[in-house]
């Protein structure tokens, strides 16, 4: 079964008839907004409503995360976990085609309406693990923006994060790139008094996740590098979105790191109450002086390239290279 909204095609072949992931009634309001308003009106609507979910799903600033990703006009893109489409339109503006995979029908409808003018977007509604066998295997770029931390919800495995990457790699062409944006569990904001982004609570990641956290995980840079090593993604570039990957205003790299005084946009957490335990700008300056910014960056943007050596995909089987 398929449906077309504007120019966007929705494919329901793998949809089970029920949404298991939702922000609640606010999604109905967001759907009404995108059905009845053009993207040029969204900023005024965001300012009027003063609602975190509306801002998160409709703000054009979300697309800034693509600023460090080289996307060509002939590129085929797979967007896993496309949500309400905040990034989809930015991808569609640059690429030849964008195939989205999204578990929620409601969010897919929001995406389709938000980006209804795009002629190169297809949304496959359903669980990634069920959709995955039907996907093509020659994508130039695959994105996991705010998705990798939920791997255990997509993949039933003792090592869901490694297995997720292994599955995804099958759909990248040689030299293709996997783009991951994710919070750093040791991000400065968590030390300074922000609650954990996904499960709430103070210092949850810093103190170590436990079995009651539902399997959602964010990682330090070192932990991410270990996962990438185990799955064969040795060719990688780390970037540091600031203040975070959700609403990045600057994206730093190992070649261009922040200077003293630059990190002064720190009270930008609108989804949960927070504490203010110290002056983050002053602490950041001390961290910069000690060359420790990458460890404390609030988020990471990582671009992984699929290597091919001697006909091998470069992806390690489970248990290798440990």
PDB file of C-alpha atoms in Angstrom:
ATOM      1  CA  UNK A   1       0.000   0.000   0.000  1.00  0.00           C
ATOM      2  CA  UNK A   2       1.297   3.440  -0.894  1.00  0.00           C
ATOM      3  CA  UNK A   3       0.142   7.019  -0.487  1.00  0.00           C
ATOM      4  CA  UNK A   4       1.321  10.226  -2.086  1.00  0.00           C
ATOM      5  CA  UNK A   5       1.329  13.570  -0.309  1.00  0.00           C
ATOM      6  CA  UNK A   6       2.387  16.316  -2.654  1.00  0.00           C
ATOM      7  CA  UNK A   7       5.415  14.864  -4.428  1.00  0.00           C
ATOM      8  CA  UNK A   8       6.416  12.541  -1.563  1.00  0.00           C
ATOM      9  CA  UNK A   9       5.660   8.813  -1.772  1.00  0.00           C
ATOM     10  CA  UNK A  10       4.888   6.864   1.434  1.00  0.00           C
ATOM     11  CA  UNK A  11       5.264   3.073   1.352  1.00  0.00           C
ATOM     12  CA  UNK A  12       3.326   1.151   4.041  1.00  0.00           C
ATOM     13  CA  UNK A  13       4.354  -2.388   3.038  1.00  0.00           C
ATOM     14  CA  UNK A  14       6.164  -2.963   6.347  1.00  0.00           C
ATOM     15  CA  UNK A  15       3.922  -0.895   8.615  1.00  0.00           C
ATOM     16  CA  UNK A  16       2.204  -2.967  11.344  1.00  0.00           C
ATOM     17  CA  UNK A  17      -0.699  -0.593  11.884  1.00  0.00           C
ATOM     18  CA  UNK A  18       0.375   0.946  15.181  1.00  0.00           C
ATOM     19  CA  UNK A  19       2.867   3.619  16.213  1.00  0.00           C
ATOM     20  CA  UNK A  20       4.983   2.612  19.205  1.00  0.00           C
ATOM     21  CA  UNK A  21       7.068   5.776  19.400  1.00  0.00           C
ATOM     22  CA  UNK A  22       5.474   9.200  19.782  1.00  0.00           C
ATOM     23  CA  UNK A  23       5.746  12.569  21.494  1.00  0.00           C
ATOM     24  CA  UNK A  24       2.004  12.340  22.213  1.00  0.00           C
ATOM     25  CA  UNK A  25      -0.790  14.726  21.273  1.00  0.00           C
ATOM     26  CA  UNK A  26       1.654  17.440  20.216  1.00  0.00           C
ATOM     27  CA  UNK A  27       2.324  15.418  17.062  1.00  0.00           C
ATOM     28  CA  UNK A  28      -1.303  15.941  16.001  1.00  0.00           C
ATOM     29  CA  UNK A  29      -0.767  19.676  16.397  1.00  0.00           C
ATOM     30  CA  UNK A  30       2.442  19.545  14.379  1.00  0.00           C
ATOM     31  CA  UNK A  31       0.681  17.555  11.662  1.00  0.00           C
ATOM     32  CA  UNK A  32      -2.000  20.249  11.494  1.00  0.00           C
ATOM     33  CA  UNK A  33       0.674  22.925  11.177  1.00  0.00           C
ATOM     34  CA  UNK A  34       2.488  21.286   8.268  1.00  0.00           C
ATOM     35  CA  UNK A  35      -0.781  20.450   6.504  1.00  0.00           C
ATOM     36  CA  UNK A  36      -1.957  24.050   6.596  1.00  0.00           C
ATOM     37  CA  UNK A  37       1.199  26.173   6.493  1.00  0.00           C
ATOM     38  CA  UNK A  38       4.274  26.575   4.311  1.00  0.00           C
ATOM     39  CA  UNK A  39       7.824  26.167   5.686  1.00  0.00           C
ATOM     40  CA  UNK A  40       8.348  29.931   5.345  1.00  0.00           C
ATOM     41  CA  UNK A  41       5.773  30.374   8.128  1.00  0.00           C
ATOM     42  CA  UNK A  42       7.320  27.899  10.576  1.00  0.00           C
ATOM     43  CA  UNK A  43       9.617  30.357  12.397  1.00  0.00           C
ATOM     44  CA  UNK A  44       6.677  32.617  13.266  1.00  0.00           C
ATOM     45  CA  UNK A  45       4.684  29.580  14.441  1.00  0.00           C
ATOM     46  CA  UNK A  46       7.609  28.415  16.588  1.00  0.00           C
ATOM     47  CA  UNK A  47       7.920  31.860  18.187  1.00  0.00           C
ATOM     48  CA  UNK A  48       4.184  32.045  18.855  1.00  0.00           C
ATOM     49  CA  UNK A  49       3.783  28.573  20.375  1.00  0.00           C
ATOM     50  CA  UNK A  50       6.961  28.463  22.489  1.00  0.00           C
ATOM     51  CA  UNK A  51       6.810  24.665  22.511  1.00  0.00           C
ATOM     52  CA  UNK A  52       9.941  22.502  22.492  1.00  0.00           C
ATOM     53  CA  UNK A  53       8.507  19.770  20.252  1.00  0.00           C
ATOM     54  CA  UNK A  54       7.287  22.238  17.628  1.00  0.00           C
ATOM     55  CA  UNK A  55      10.668  23.961  17.574  1.00  0.00           C
ATOM     56  CA  UNK A  56      12.577  20.670  17.465  1.00  0.00           C
ATOM     57  CA  UNK A  57      10.613  19.207  14.576  1.00  0.00           C
ATOM     58  CA  UNK A  58      10.116  22.343  12.462  1.00  0.00           C
ATOM     59  CA  UNK A  59      13.145  24.605  12.980  1.00  0.00           C
ATOM     60  CA  UNK A  60      15.328  25.178   9.913  1.00  0.00           C
ATOM     61  CA  UNK A  61      18.354  25.333  12.241  1.00  0.00           C
ATOM     62  CA  UNK A  62      18.217  21.553  12.507  1.00  0.00           C
ATOM     63  CA  UNK A  63      19.563  21.341   8.949  1.00  0.00           C
ATOM     64  CA  UNK A  64      22.813  23.040   9.980  1.00  0.00           C
ATOM     65  CA  UNK A  65      24.122  19.598  10.967  1.00  0.00           C
ATOM     66  CA  UNK A  66      24.565  18.868   7.249  1.00  0.00           C
ATOM     67  CA  UNK A  67      27.022  21.737   6.855  1.00  0.00           C
ATOM     68  CA  UNK A  68      30.058  19.451   7.170  1.00  0.00           C
ATOM     69  CA  UNK A  69      28.626  16.673   4.991  1.00  0.00           C
ATOM     70  CA  UNK A  70      29.585  16.754   1.317  1.00  0.00           C
ATOM     71  CA  UNK A  71      26.474  15.664  -0.607  1.00  0.00           C
ATOM     72  CA  UNK A  72      26.531  15.674  -4.403  1.00  0.00           C
ATOM     73  CA  UNK A  73      23.677  16.096  -6.875  1.00  0.00           C
ATOM     74  CA  UNK A  74      24.103  12.481  -8.025  1.00  0.00           C
ATOM     75  CA  UNK A  75      24.151  10.963  -4.540  1.00  0.00           C
ATOM     76  CA  UNK A  76      21.582   8.452  -3.317  1.00  0.00           C
ATOM     77  CA  UNK A  77      20.863   8.987   0.382  1.00  0.00           C
ATOM     78  CA  UNK A  78      19.280   6.652   2.929  1.00  0.00           C
ATOM     79  CA  UNK A  79      17.956   8.469   6.005  1.00  0.00           C
ATOM     80  CA  UNK A  80      17.308   5.997   8.836  1.00  0.00           C
ATOM     81  CA  UNK A  81      14.979   7.338  11.517  1.00  0.00           C
ATOM     82  CA  UNK A  82      13.785  10.339   9.524  1.00  0.00           C
ATOM     83  CA  UNK A  83      11.220  11.346  12.161  1.00  0.00           C
ATOM     84  CA  UNK A  84       9.142  14.386  11.252  1.00  0.00           C
ATOM     85  CA  UNK A  85      11.465  15.378   8.421  1.00  0.00           C
ATOM     86  CA  UNK A  86      13.521  18.199   9.939  1.00  0.00           C
ATOM     87  CA  UNK A  87      16.617  16.909   8.101  1.00  0.00           C
ATOM     88  CA  UNK A  88      14.911  15.251   5.118  1.00  0.00           C
ATOM     89  CA  UNK A  89      14.340  18.476   3.213  1.00  0.00           C
ATOM     90  CA  UNK A  90      17.971  19.512   3.625  1.00  0.00           C
ATOM     91  CA  UNK A  91      19.114  16.186   2.215  1.00  0.00           C
ATOM     92  CA  UNK A  92      16.635  16.409  -0.658  1.00  0.00           C
ATOM     93  CA  UNK A  93      17.915  19.880  -1.587  1.00  0.00           C
ATOM     94  CA  UNK A  94      21.395  18.441  -2.185  1.00  0.00           C
ATOM     95  CA  UNK A  95      20.989  14.811  -3.298  1.00  0.00           C
ATOM     96  CA  UNK A  96      19.548  13.018  -6.300  1.00  0.00           C
ATOM     97  CA  UNK A  97      17.231  10.912  -4.138  1.00  0.00           C
ATOM     98  CA  UNK A  98      16.404  10.395  -0.464  1.00  0.00           C
ATOM     99  CA  UNK A  99      14.934   7.154   0.869  1.00  0.00           C
ATOM    100  CA  UNK A 100      13.634   7.496   4.424  1.00  0.00           C
ATOM    101  CA  UNK A 101      12.959   4.689   6.896  1.00  0.00           C
ATOM    102  CA  UNK A 102      10.719   5.673   9.810  1.00  0.00           C
ATOM    103  CA  UNK A 103       8.901   3.520  12.368  1.00  0.00           C
ATOM    104  CA  UNK A 104       6.037   5.965  12.990  1.00  0.00           C
ATOM    105  CA  UNK A 105       3.266   6.611  10.457  1.00  0.00           C
ATOM    106  CA  UNK A 106       2.270   9.863  12.199  1.00  0.00           C
ATOM    107  CA  UNK A 107       5.817  11.212  11.952  1.00  0.00           C
ATOM    108  CA  UNK A 108       6.050  10.060   8.356  1.00  0.00           C
ATOM    109  CA  UNK A 109       2.880  12.004   7.537  1.00  0.00           C
ATOM    110  CA  UNK A 110       4.409  15.089   9.156  1.00  0.00           C
ATOM    111  CA  UNK A 111       7.575  14.544   7.126  1.00  0.00           C
ATOM    112  CA  UNK A 112       5.660  14.140   3.869  1.00  0.00           C
ATOM    113  CA  UNK A 113       3.590  17.270   4.460  1.00  0.00           C
ATOM    114  CA  UNK A 114       6.582  19.304   5.627  1.00  0.00           C
ATOM    115  CA  UNK A 115       8.551  18.360   2.506  1.00  0.00           C
ATOM    116  CA  UNK A 116       5.695  17.871   0.054  1.00  0.00           C
ATOM    117  CA  UNK A 117       7.391  20.018  -2.582  1.00  0.00           C
ATOM    118  CA  UNK A 118      10.378  17.623  -2.797  1.00  0.00           C
ATOM    119  CA  UNK A 119      10.213  15.406  -5.871  1.00  0.00           C
ATOM    120  CA  UNK A 120      13.000  13.030  -4.806  1.00  0.00           C
ATOM    121  CA  UNK A 121      11.800  11.717  -1.402  1.00  0.00           C
ATOM    122  CA  UNK A 122      10.355   8.302  -0.595  1.00  0.00           C
ATOM    123  CA  UNK A 123       9.388   7.284   2.959  1.00  0.00           C
ATOM    124  CA  UNK A 124       9.283   3.612   3.933  1.00  0.00           C
ATOM    125  CA  UNK A 125       7.207   3.251   7.097  1.00  0.00           C
ATOM    126  CA  UNK A 126       8.144   0.373   9.403  1.00  0.00           C
ATOM    127  CA  UNK A 127      10.788  -1.105  11.679  1.00  0.00           C
ATOM    128  CA  UNK A 128      14.249  -0.881  10.143  1.00  0.00           C
ATOM    129  CA  UNK A 129      15.006  -4.539  10.800  1.00  0.00           C
ATOM    130  CA  UNK A 130      12.009  -5.553   8.678  1.00  0.00           C
ATOM    131  CA  UNK A 131      12.525  -2.919   5.989  1.00  0.00           C
ATOM    132  CA  UNK A 132      16.277  -3.505   5.699  1.00  0.00           C
ATOM    133  CA  UNK A 133      16.287  -6.646   3.480  1.00  0.00           C
ATOM    134  CA  UNK A 134      14.328  -4.778   0.794  1.00  0.00           C
ATOM    135  CA  UNK A 135      16.694  -1.806   0.643  1.00  0.00           C
ATOM    136  CA  UNK A 136      19.105  -1.268  -2.215  1.00  0.00           C
ATOM    137  CA  UNK A 137      22.800  -1.805  -1.607  1.00  0.00           C
ATOM    138  CA  UNK A 138      24.387   1.109  -3.400  1.00  0.00           C
ATOM    139  CA  UNK A 139      23.649   4.196  -1.320  1.00  0.00           C
ATOM    140  CA  UNK A 140      26.297   6.900  -1.415  1.00  0.00           C
ATOM    141  CA  UNK A 141      25.337   8.269   2.011  1.00  0.00           C
ATOM    142  CA  UNK A 142      23.425   6.830   4.952  1.00  0.00           C
ATOM    143  CA  UNK A 143      22.480   9.064   7.890  1.00  0.00           C
ATOM    144  CA  UNK A 144      21.837   8.209  11.526  1.00  0.00           C
ATOM    145  CA  UNK A 145      21.061  11.612  13.015  1.00  0.00           C
ATOM    146  CA  UNK A 146      19.807  11.172  16.563  1.00  0.00           C
ATOM    147  CA  UNK A 147      19.246   7.476  15.869  1.00  0.00           C
ATOM    148  CA  UNK A 148      22.331   5.408  16.736  1.00  0.00           C
ATOM    149  CA  UNK A 149      21.634   5.625  20.474  1.00  0.00           C
ATOM    150  CA  UNK A 150      18.391   3.695  19.881  1.00  0.00           C
ATOM    151  CA  UNK A 151      20.068   0.738  18.131  1.00  0.00           C
ATOM    152  CA  UNK A 152      18.830  -1.753  20.733  1.00  0.00           C
ATOM    153  CA  UNK A 153      15.253  -0.818  19.796  1.00  0.00           C
ATOM    154  CA  UNK A 154      15.935  -1.585  16.126  1.00  0.00           C
ATOM    155  CA  UNK A 155      18.199  -4.629  16.480  1.00  0.00           C
ATOM    156  CA  UNK A 156      17.633  -7.682  18.664  1.00  0.00           C
ATOM    157  CA  UNK A 157      21.198  -8.692  19.478  1.00  0.00           C
ATOM    158  CA  UNK A 158      23.630  -8.951  22.352  1.00  0.00           C
ATOM    159  CA  UNK A 159      25.689  -6.336  20.531  1.00  0.00           C
ATOM    160  CA  UNK A 160      23.036  -4.145  18.917  1.00  0.00           C
ATOM    161  CA  UNK A 161      25.267  -1.150  18.193  1.00  0.00           C
ATOM    162  CA  UNK A 162      27.897  -3.178  16.343  1.00  0.00           C
ATOM    163  CA  UNK A 163      25.246  -5.257  14.562  1.00  0.00           C
ATOM    164  CA  UNK A 164      23.374  -2.112  13.520  1.00  0.00           C
ATOM    165  CA  UNK A 165      26.493  -0.764  11.816  1.00  0.00           C
ATOM    166  CA  UNK A 166      27.203  -4.121  10.174  1.00  0.00           C
ATOM    167  CA  UNK A 167      23.681  -4.252   8.729  1.00  0.00           C
ATOM    168  CA  UNK A 168      23.842  -0.675   7.532  1.00  0.00           C
ATOM    169  CA  UNK A 169      27.235  -1.167   5.884  1.00  0.00           C
ATOM    170  CA  UNK A 170      25.707  -3.711   3.491  1.00  0.00           C
ATOM    171  CA  UNK A 171      23.754  -0.894   1.887  1.00  0.00           C
ATOM    172  CA  UNK A 172      26.704   1.437   1.318  1.00  0.00           C
ATOM    173  CA  UNK A 173      28.526   1.350  -1.981  1.00  0.00           C
ATOM    174  CA  UNK A 174      32.348   1.100  -1.811  1.00  0.00           C
ATOM    175  CA  UNK A 175      33.587   4.471  -0.613  1.00  0.00           C
ATOM    176  CA  UNK A 176      30.116   5.355   0.649  1.00  0.00           C
ATOM    177  CA  UNK A 177      29.754   7.350   3.828  1.00  0.00           C
ATOM    178  CA  UNK A 178      27.819   6.782   7.024  1.00  0.00           C
ATOM    179  CA  UNK A 179      26.923   9.978   8.907  1.00  0.00           C
ATOM    180  CA  UNK A 180      26.223   9.703  12.651  1.00  0.00           C
ATOM    181  CA  UNK A 181      25.138  12.542  14.947  1.00  0.00           C
ATOM    182  CA  UNK A 182      24.828  11.684  18.624  1.00  0.00           C
ATOM    183  CA  UNK A 183      25.184  13.223  22.087  1.00  0.00           C
ATOM    184  CA  UNK A 184      28.399  12.685  24.043  1.00  0.00           C
ATOM    185  CA  UNK A 185      27.620  11.067  27.374  1.00  0.00           C
ATOM    186  CA  UNK A 186      30.434  13.148  28.911  1.00  0.00           C
ATOM    187  CA  UNK A 187      29.236  16.371  27.286  1.00  0.00           C
ATOM    188  CA  UNK A 188      29.889  19.547  29.248  1.00  0.00           C
ATOM    189  CA  UNK A 189      26.170  20.290  29.599  1.00  0.00           C
ATOM    190  CA  UNK A 190      25.646  17.137  31.645  1.00  0.00           C
ATOM    191  CA  UNK A 191      28.365  18.093  34.146  1.00  0.00           C
ATOM    192  CA  UNK A 192      26.918  21.629  34.315  1.00  0.00           C
ATOM    193  CA  UNK A 193      23.416  20.477  35.292  1.00  0.00           C
ATOM    194  CA  UNK A 194      21.444  19.377  32.223  1.00  0.00           C
ATOM    195  CA  UNK A 195      19.401  16.207  32.405  1.00  0.00           C
ATOM    196  CA  UNK A 196      20.128  13.270  30.113  1.00  0.00           C
ATOM    197  CA  UNK A 197      18.476  13.979  26.764  1.00  0.00           C
ATOM    198  CA  UNK A 198      16.678  10.664  26.281  1.00  0.00           C
ATOM    199  CA  UNK A 199      15.701   9.288  29.681  1.00  0.00           C
ATOM    200  CA  UNK A 200      15.932  12.352  31.907  1.00  0.00           C
ATOM    201  CA  UNK A 201      17.635  12.481  35.272  1.00  0.00           C
ATOM    202  CA  UNK A 202      20.824  14.211  36.294  1.00  0.00           C
ATOM    203  CA  UNK A 203      24.256  12.642  35.632  1.00  0.00           C
ATOM    204  CA  UNK A 204      22.733   9.446  34.194  1.00  0.00           C
ATOM    205  CA  UNK A 205      25.353   8.940  31.512  1.00  0.00           C
ATOM    206  CA  UNK A 206      28.212  10.264  33.594  1.00  0.00           C
ATOM    207  CA  UNK A 207      27.447   7.823  36.400  1.00  0.00           C
ATOM    208  CA  UNK A 208      26.904   4.968  33.952  1.00  0.00           C
ATOM    209  CA  UNK A 209      23.641   3.701  32.475  1.00  0.00           C
ATOM    210  CA  UNK A 210      21.852   0.807  34.136  1.00  0.00           C
ATOM    211  CA  UNK A 211      19.397  -1.923  33.123  1.00  0.00           C
ATOM    212  CA  UNK A 212      16.386   0.297  33.852  1.00  0.00           C
ATOM    213  CA  UNK A 213      17.349   2.807  31.155  1.00  0.00           C
ATOM    214  CA  UNK A 214      15.705   0.819  28.348  1.00  0.00           C
ATOM    215  CA  UNK A 215      18.895   0.101  26.442  1.00  0.00           C
ATOM    216  CA  UNK A 216      19.281   3.654  25.107  1.00  0.00           C
ATOM    217  CA  UNK A 217      22.939   4.616  25.139  1.00  0.00           C
ATOM    218  CA  UNK A 218      25.143   7.551  24.254  1.00  0.00           C
ATOM    219  CA  UNK A 219      28.904   7.228  24.199  1.00  0.00           C
ATOM    220  CA  UNK A 220      32.197   8.981  24.757  1.00  0.00           C
ATOM    221  CA  UNK A 221      34.487   9.568  21.799  1.00  0.00           C
ATOM    222  CA  UNK A 222      36.697   6.677  22.892  1.00  0.00           C
ATOM    223  CA  UNK A 223      33.705   4.334  23.142  1.00  0.00           C
ATOM    224  CA  UNK A 224      32.487   5.311  19.684  1.00  0.00           C
ATOM    225  CA  UNK A 225      35.950   4.717  18.243  1.00  0.00           C
ATOM    226  CA  UNK A 226      35.990   1.250  19.812  1.00  0.00           C
ATOM    227  CA  UNK A 227      32.634   0.403  18.203  1.00  0.00           C
ATOM    228  CA  UNK A 228      33.846   1.697  14.833  1.00  0.00           C
ATOM    229  CA  UNK A 229      37.060  -0.336  15.105  1.00  0.00           C
ATOM    230  CA  UNK A 230      35.093  -3.516  15.793  1.00  0.00           C
ATOM    231  CA  UNK A 231      32.924  -2.968  12.736  1.00  0.00           C
ATOM    232  CA  UNK A 232      35.735  -2.060  10.347  1.00  0.00           C
ATOM    233  CA  UNK A 233      35.059   1.668  10.005  1.00  0.00           C
ATOM    234  CA  UNK A 234      38.657   2.779  10.416  1.00  0.00           C
ATOM    235  CA  UNK A 235      38.350   5.717   8.007  1.00  0.00           C
ATOM    236  CA  UNK A 236      36.490   8.353  10.026  1.00  0.00           C
ATOM    237  CA  UNK A 237      36.286  12.058  10.718  1.00  0.00           C
ATOM    238  CA  UNK A 238      35.013  13.533  13.988  1.00  0.00           C
ATOM    239  CA  UNK A 239      33.283  16.911  14.135  1.00  0.00           C
ATOM    240  CA  UNK A 240      31.994  18.787  17.168  1.00  0.00           C
ATOM    241  CA  UNK A 241      28.633  20.574  16.744  1.00  0.00           C
ATOM    242  CA  UNK A 242      28.085  23.414  19.189  1.00  0.00           C
ATOM    243  CA  UNK A 243      26.060  23.855  21.316  1.00  0.00           C
ATOM    244  CA  UNK A 244      24.942  20.387  20.159  1.00  0.00           C
ATOM    245  CA  UNK A 245      23.914  18.488  17.035  1.00  0.00           C
ATOM    246  CA  UNK A 246      20.205  19.326  17.427  1.00  0.00           C
ATOM    247  CA  UNK A 247      20.600  23.080  16.941  1.00  0.00           C
ATOM    248  CA  UNK A 248      24.205  23.528  15.802  1.00  0.00           C
ATOM    249  CA  UNK A 249      25.383  27.088  15.322  1.00  0.00           C
ATOM    250  CA  UNK A 250      29.040  26.137  14.767  1.00  0.00           C
ATOM    251  CA  UNK A 251      30.631  22.826  13.795  1.00  0.00           C
ATOM    252  CA  UNK A 252      34.240  22.455  14.906  1.00  0.00           C
ATOM    253  CA  UNK A 253      36.780  19.876  13.751  1.00  0.00           C
ATOM    254  CA  UNK A 254      40.139  18.566  14.917  1.00  0.00           C
ATOM    255  CA  UNK A 255      41.718  21.053  12.489  1.00  0.00           C
ATOM    256  CA  UNK A 256      39.595  23.998  13.684  1.00  0.00           C
ATOM    257  CA  UNK A 257      38.900  23.851  17.413  1.00  0.00           C
ATOM    258  CA  UNK A 258      37.168  26.563  19.473  1.00  0.00           C
ATOM    259  CA  UNK A 259      39.097  29.542  20.753  1.00  0.00           C
ATOM    260  CA  UNK A 260      38.889  31.104  24.189  1.00  0.00           C
ATOM    261  CA  UNK A 261      35.561  32.825  24.787  1.00  0.00           C
ATOM    262  CA  UNK A 262      33.799  31.335  21.743  1.00  0.00           C
ATOM    263  CA  UNK A 263      31.720  28.760  23.620  1.00  0.00           C
ATOM    264  CA  UNK A 264      29.162  31.119  25.127  1.00  0.00           C
ATOM    265  CA  UNK A 265      25.809  29.695  23.933  1.00  0.00           C
ATOM    266  CA  UNK A 266      25.154  27.336  26.806  1.00  0.00           C
ATOM    267  CA  UNK A 267      21.664  27.871  28.230  1.00  0.00           C
ATOM    268  CA  UNK A 268      19.856  26.366  25.249  1.00  0.00           C
ATOM    269  CA  UNK A 269      18.050  23.406  26.842  1.00  0.00           C
ATOM    270  CA  UNK A 270      14.328  23.843  26.377  1.00  0.00           C
ATOM    271  CA  UNK A 271      13.040  20.275  26.691  1.00  0.00           C
ATOM    272  CA  UNK A 272      13.715  19.671  30.406  1.00  0.00           C
ATOM    273  CA  UNK A 273      14.424  21.631  33.551  1.00  0.00           C
ATOM    274  CA  UNK A 274      18.103  21.946  34.358  1.00  0.00           C
ATOM    275  CA  UNK A 275      20.450  23.114  37.077  1.00  0.00           C
ATOM    276  CA  UNK A 276      23.119  25.773  36.596  1.00  0.00           C
ATOM    277  CA  UNK A 277      26.081  24.499  38.582  1.00  0.00           C
ATOM    278  CA  UNK A 278      28.847  26.683  37.147  1.00  0.00           C
ATOM    279  CA  UNK A 279      29.742  29.133  34.401  1.00  0.00           C
ATOM    280  CA  UNK A 280      30.163  26.874  31.389  1.00  0.00           C
ATOM    281  CA  UNK A 281      31.999  29.445  29.283  1.00  0.00           C
ATOM    282  CA  UNK A 282      34.709  29.844  31.940  1.00  0.00           C
ATOM    283  CA  UNK A 283      35.037  26.082  32.346  1.00  0.00           C
ATOM    284  CA  UNK A 284      35.180  25.625  28.584  1.00  0.00           C
ATOM    285  CA  UNK A 285      38.025  28.136  28.450  1.00  0.00           C
ATOM    286  CA  UNK A 286      40.020  26.067  30.951  1.00  0.00           C
ATOM    287  CA  UNK A 287      39.285  22.934  28.931  1.00  0.00           C
ATOM    288  CA  UNK A 288      40.425  24.653  25.736  1.00  0.00           C
ATOM    289  CA  UNK A 289      43.655  25.737  27.438  1.00  0.00           C
ATOM    290  CA  UNK A 290      44.241  22.081  28.337  1.00  0.00           C
ATOM    291  CA  UNK A 291      43.370  20.758  24.860  1.00  0.00           C
ATOM    292  CA  UNK A 292      40.451  18.652  26.151  1.00  0.00           C
ATOM    293  CA  UNK A 293      37.523  20.070  24.172  1.00  0.00           C
ATOM    294  CA  UNK A 294      36.823  16.928  22.065  1.00  0.00           C
ATOM    295  CA  UNK A 295      36.281  14.876  25.228  1.00  0.00           C
ATOM    296  CA  UNK A 296      33.710  17.358  26.611  1.00  0.00           C
ATOM    297  CA  UNK A 297      31.947  18.322  23.381  1.00  0.00           C
ATOM    298  CA  UNK A 298      28.187  18.062  23.914  1.00  0.00           C
ATOM    299  CA  UNK A 299      27.680  16.150  20.659  1.00  0.00           C
ATOM    300  CA  UNK A 300      29.594  14.374  17.945  1.00  0.00           C
ATOM    301  CA  UNK A 301      29.129  14.320  14.202  1.00  0.00           C
ATOM    302  CA  UNK A 302      31.073  11.428  12.714  1.00  0.00           C
ATOM    303  CA  UNK A 303      31.553  10.672   9.029  1.00  0.00           C
ATOM    304  CA  UNK A 304      32.589   7.056   8.433  1.00  0.00           C
ATOM    305  CA  UNK A 305      33.767   5.833   5.031  1.00  0.00           C
ATOM    306  CA  UNK A 306      33.287   2.245   3.895  1.00  0.00           C
ATOM    307  CA  UNK A 307      36.684   0.834   3.050  1.00  0.00           C
ATOM    308  CA  UNK A 308      37.269  -1.878   0.481  1.00  0.00           C
ATOM    309  CA  UNK A 309      40.562  -3.776   0.626  1.00  0.00           C
ATOM    310  CA  UNK A 310      41.319  -6.832  -1.465  1.00  0.00           C
ATOM    311  CA  UNK A 311      37.641  -7.293  -2.257  1.00  0.00           C
ATOM    312  CA  UNK A 312      36.639  -7.284   1.418  1.00  0.00           C
ATOM    313  CA  UNK A 313      34.008  -4.892   2.717  1.00  0.00           C
ATOM    314  CA  UNK A 314      36.183  -4.130   5.719  1.00  0.00           C
ATOM    315  CA  UNK A 315      33.406  -4.965   8.176  1.00  0.00           C
ATOM    316  CA  UNK A 316      34.483  -7.350  10.908  1.00  0.00           C
ATOM    317  CA  UNK A 317      32.393 -10.308  11.862  1.00  0.00           C
ATOM    318  CA  UNK A 318      31.128 -10.462  15.429  1.00  0.00           C
ATOM    319  CA  UNK A 319      33.913 -11.405  17.776  1.00  0.00           C
ATOM    320  CA  UNK A 320      36.803 -10.227  15.591  1.00  0.00           C
ATOM    321  CA  UNK A 321      39.257  -7.463  16.487  1.00  0.00           C
ATOM    322  CA  UNK A 322      38.262  -7.344  20.121  1.00  0.00           C
TER     323      UNK A 322
END
